PDB file of C-alpha atoms in Angstrom:
ATOM      1  CA  GLN A   1      99.889 160.823 107.337  1.00  0.00           C
ATOM      2  CA  VAL A   2     101.335 164.113 106.239  1.00  0.00           C
ATOM      3  CA  GLN A   3     104.443 165.308 108.041  1.00  0.00           C
ATOM      4  CA  LEU A   4     106.373 168.534 107.643  1.00  0.00           C
ATOM      5  CA  VAL A   5     109.580 168.670 109.652  1.00  0.00           C
ATOM      6  CA  GLU A   6     111.544 171.899 109.881  1.00  0.00           C
ATOM      7  CA  SER A   7     115.214 172.153 110.741  1.00  0.00           C
ATOM      8  CA  GLY A   8     118.058 174.648 110.667  1.00  0.00           C
ATOM      9  CA  GLY A   9     116.958 177.163 113.262  1.00  0.00           C
ATOM     10  CA  GLY A  10     119.285 178.491 115.913  1.00  0.00           C
ATOM     11  CA  LEU A  11     120.864 181.453 117.648  1.00  0.00           C
ATOM     12  CA  VAL A  12     122.794 183.881 115.443  1.00  0.00           C
ATOM     13  CA  GLN A  13     123.972 187.471 115.526  1.00  0.00           C
ATOM     14  CA  ALA A  14     122.541 190.330 113.525  1.00  0.00           C
ATOM     15  CA  GLY A  15     123.892 190.244 109.993  1.00  0.00           C
ATOM     16  CA  ASP A  16     124.435 186.489 109.953  1.00  0.00           C
ATOM     17  CA  SER A  17     122.721 183.951 107.712  1.00  0.00           C
ATOM     18  CA  LEU A  18     120.705 180.802 108.324  1.00  0.00           C
ATOM     19  CA  ARG A  19     119.195 178.227 106.001  1.00  0.00           C
ATOM     20  CA  LEU A  20     115.996 176.571 107.117  1.00  0.00           C
ATOM     21  CA  SER A  21     114.835 173.299 105.613  1.00  0.00           C
ATOM     22  CA  CYS A  22     111.499 171.525 105.624  1.00  0.00           C
ATOM     23  CA  ALA A  23     111.203 167.843 104.760  1.00  0.00           C
ATOM     24  CA  ALA A  24     107.753 166.731 103.619  1.00  0.00           C
ATOM     25  CA  SER A  25     106.270 163.246 103.556  1.00  0.00           C
ATOM     26  CA  GLY A  26     102.859 161.671 103.115  1.00  0.00           C
ATOM     27  CA  LEU A  27     101.691 164.037 100.377  1.00  0.00           C
ATOM     28  CA  THR A  28     102.230 164.600  96.675  1.00  0.00           C
ATOM     29  CA  PHE A  29     104.786 167.313  97.253  1.00  0.00           C
ATOM     30  CA  SER A  30     104.987 168.598  93.699  1.00  0.00           C
ATOM     31  CA  THR A  31     101.292 169.513  93.643  1.00  0.00           C
ATOM     32  CA  HIS A  32     101.398 171.680  96.765  1.00  0.00           C
ATOM     33  CA  THR A  33     102.318 175.303  97.197  1.00  0.00           C
ATOM     34  CA  MET A  34     104.880 175.545  99.969  1.00  0.00           C
ATOM     35  CA  ALA A  35     105.291 178.453 102.345  1.00  0.00           C
ATOM     36  CA  TRP A  36     107.117 179.704 105.385  1.00  0.00           C
ATOM     37  CA  SER A  37     105.452 181.698 108.118  1.00  0.00           C
ATOM     38  CA  ARG A  38     106.739 182.919 111.471  1.00  0.00           C
ATOM     39  CA  GLN A  39     105.424 183.835 114.870  1.00  0.00           C
ATOM     40  CA  ALA A  40     107.317 186.078 117.226  1.00  0.00           C
ATOM     41  CA  PRO A  41     106.643 186.042 120.983  1.00  0.00           C
ATOM     42  CA  GLY A  42     103.426 187.864 121.754  1.00  0.00           C
ATOM     43  CA  LYS A  43     102.590 188.435 118.098  1.00  0.00           C
ATOM     44  CA  GLU A  44     100.340 186.830 115.517  1.00  0.00           C
ATOM     45  CA  ARG A  45     101.684 184.436 112.945  1.00  0.00           C
ATOM     46  CA  GLU A  46     102.709 186.212 109.748  1.00  0.00           C
ATOM     47  CA  PHE A  47     103.464 185.208 106.189  1.00  0.00           C
ATOM     48  CA  VAL A  48     107.134 185.139 105.179  1.00  0.00           C
ATOM     49  CA  ALA A  49     107.453 183.500 101.755  1.00  0.00           C
ATOM     50  CA  ALA A  50     105.741 181.096  99.379  1.00  0.00           C
ATOM     51  CA  ILE A  51     106.733 179.159  96.286  1.00  0.00           C
ATOM     52  CA  SER A  52     104.669 177.705  93.474  1.00  0.00           C
ATOM     53  CA  THR A  53     104.383 173.988  92.815  1.00  0.00           C
ATOM     54  CA  GLY A  54     107.082 173.997  90.142  1.00  0.00           C
ATOM     55  CA  GLY A  55     109.279 176.548  91.865  1.00  0.00           C
ATOM     56  CA  GLY A  56     109.007 179.161  89.135  1.00  0.00           C
ATOM     57  CA  GLY A  57     106.950 181.581  91.183  1.00  0.00           C
ATOM     58  CA  THR A  58     107.860 183.080  94.554  1.00  0.00           C
ATOM     59  CA  ALA A  59     106.370 185.692  96.835  1.00  0.00           C
ATOM     60  CA  TYR A  60     107.727 187.419  99.908  1.00  0.00           C
ATOM     61  CA  ALA A  61     106.595 189.615 102.736  1.00  0.00           C
ATOM     62  CA  ASP A  62     107.875 193.150 102.335  1.00  0.00           C
ATOM     63  CA  SER A  63     109.856 192.802 105.566  1.00  0.00           C
ATOM     64  CA  VAL A  64     112.063 190.025 104.151  1.00  0.00           C
ATOM     65  CA  LYS A  65     112.166 190.831 100.440  1.00  0.00           C
ATOM     66  CA  GLY A  66     115.744 191.018  99.203  1.00  0.00           C
ATOM     67  CA  ARG A  67     117.110 189.190 102.262  1.00  0.00           C
ATOM     68  CA  PHE A  68     115.285 185.848 102.219  1.00  0.00           C
ATOM     69  CA  THR A  69     115.043 183.332  99.381  1.00  0.00           C
ATOM     70  CA  ILE A  70     112.644 180.411  99.223  1.00  0.00           C
ATOM     71  CA  SER A  71     113.425 177.383  97.065  1.00  0.00           C
ATOM     72  CA  ARG A  72     112.218 173.838  96.653  1.00  0.00           C
ATOM     73  CA  ASP A  73     113.493 170.490  95.433  1.00  0.00           C
ATOM     74  CA  ASN A  74     110.593 168.375  94.219  1.00  0.00           C
ATOM     75  CA  ALA A  75     112.840 165.351  93.764  1.00  0.00           C
ATOM     76  CA  LYS A  76     113.716 165.434  97.467  1.00  0.00           C
ATOM     77  CA  ASN A  77     110.385 166.730  98.818  1.00  0.00           C
ATOM     78  CA  THR A  78     112.111 169.613 100.533  1.00  0.00           C
ATOM     79  CA  VAL A  79     111.693 173.365 100.730  1.00  0.00           C
ATOM     80  CA  HIS A  80     114.310 175.772 101.981  1.00  0.00           C
ATOM     81  CA  LEU A  81     114.441 179.306 103.284  1.00  0.00           C
ATOM     82  CA  GLN A  82     117.782 181.041 102.920  1.00  0.00           C
ATOM     83  CA  MET A  83     117.872 183.953 105.347  1.00  0.00           C
ATOM     84  CA  ASN A  84     120.585 186.555 104.944  1.00  0.00           C
ATOM     85  CA  SER A  85     121.308 189.816 106.745  1.00  0.00           C
ATOM     86  CA  LEU A  86     119.270 188.686 109.705  1.00  0.00           C
ATOM     87  CA  LYS A  87     117.878 191.289 112.065  1.00  0.00           C
ATOM     88  CA  PRO A  88     116.717 190.999 115.685  1.00  0.00           C
ATOM     89  CA  GLU A  89     113.156 191.535 114.452  1.00  0.00           C
ATOM     90  CA  ASP A  90     113.434 188.269 112.497  1.00  0.00           C
ATOM     91  CA  THR A  91     113.440 186.416 115.815  1.00  0.00           C
ATOM     92  CA  ALA A  92     110.502 183.994 115.749  1.00  0.00           C
ATOM     93  CA  VAL A  93     109.467 180.392 115.411  1.00  0.00           C
ATOM     94  CA  TYR A  94     109.441 179.580 111.694  1.00  0.00           C
ATOM     95  CA  TYR A  95     106.822 177.212 110.322  1.00  0.00           C
ATOM     96  CA  CYS A  96     106.636 175.323 107.057  1.00  0.00           C
ATOM     97  CA  ALA A  97     103.241 174.899 105.413  1.00  0.00           C
ATOM     98  CA  ALA A  98     101.815 173.028 102.432  1.00  0.00           C
ATOM     99  CA  GLY A  99      98.573 173.625 100.602  1.00  0.00           C
ATOM    100  CA  THR A 100      96.785 174.441  97.396  1.00  0.00           C
ATOM    101  CA  VAL A 101      96.829 178.166  98.078  1.00  0.00           C
ATOM    102  CA  ALA A 102      97.959 180.440  95.280  1.00  0.00           C
ATOM    103  CA  TYR A 103     101.503 181.449  96.204  1.00  0.00           C
ATOM    104  CA  TRP A 104     101.016 185.037  95.066  1.00  0.00           C
ATOM    105  CA  ARG A 105      98.342 185.682  97.705  1.00  0.00           C
ATOM    106  CA  ARG A 106     101.184 186.289 100.218  1.00  0.00           C
ATOM    107  CA  SER A 107      99.080 184.914 103.057  1.00  0.00           C
ATOM    108  CA  HIS A 108      99.580 182.162 105.619  1.00  0.00           C
ATOM    109  CA  ASN A 109      95.849 181.434 105.622  1.00  0.00           C
ATOM    110  CA  GLY A 110      94.358 178.417 103.876  1.00  0.00           C
ATOM    111  CA  TYR A 111      97.278 176.013 104.077  1.00  0.00           C
ATOM    112  CA  ASP A 112      96.311 172.430 104.809  1.00  0.00           C
ATOM    113  CA  TYR A 113      99.389 171.158 106.593  1.00  0.00           C
ATOM    114  CA  TRP A 114     101.836 172.697 109.058  1.00  0.00           C
ATOM    115  CA  GLY A 115     105.071 171.688 110.694  1.00  0.00           C
ATOM    116  CA  LYS A 116     105.845 172.165 114.366  1.00  0.00           C
ATOM    117  CA  GLY A 117     108.297 174.953 113.746  1.00  0.00           C
ATOM    118  CA  THR A 118     111.958 175.708 114.288  1.00  0.00           C
ATOM    119  CA  PRO A 119     113.087 178.643 116.456  1.00  0.00           C
ATOM    120  CA  VAL A 120     115.303 181.401 115.162  1.00  0.00           C
ATOM    121  CA  THR A 121     116.859 183.906 117.536  1.00  0.00           C
ATOM    122  CA  VAL A 122     118.825 186.872 116.243  1.00  0.00           C
ATOM    123  CA  SER A 123     120.826 188.800 118.807  1.00  0.00           C
ATOM    124  CA  SER A 124     121.861 192.403 118.329  1.00  0.00           C
TER     125      SER A 124
END
């Protein structure tokens, strides 16, 4: 049974940083593209970042480029999202996803597995 468990969310102020983590089990982690998506209240889920199977390729939504960094550790079956210079508009539930989607598509569609999400609230 595949499980993706996110952690690291919380309440921060604008300009602060947070590091989200996603621990994966039940799948061959190193063969899956990993991604983060988010869903703000009343809005559709949107792509945030994705990373290739080996970690050498990354892609970001324009809204987070230069502020967020996605990384992965295939030895520990984990993927991280370092979020810097947070803004109130980054407030959302953040989801981890795994799939065989090409990371450069910059889309949250097509992923096979999803976590339950971790909430991030950025106050102004």
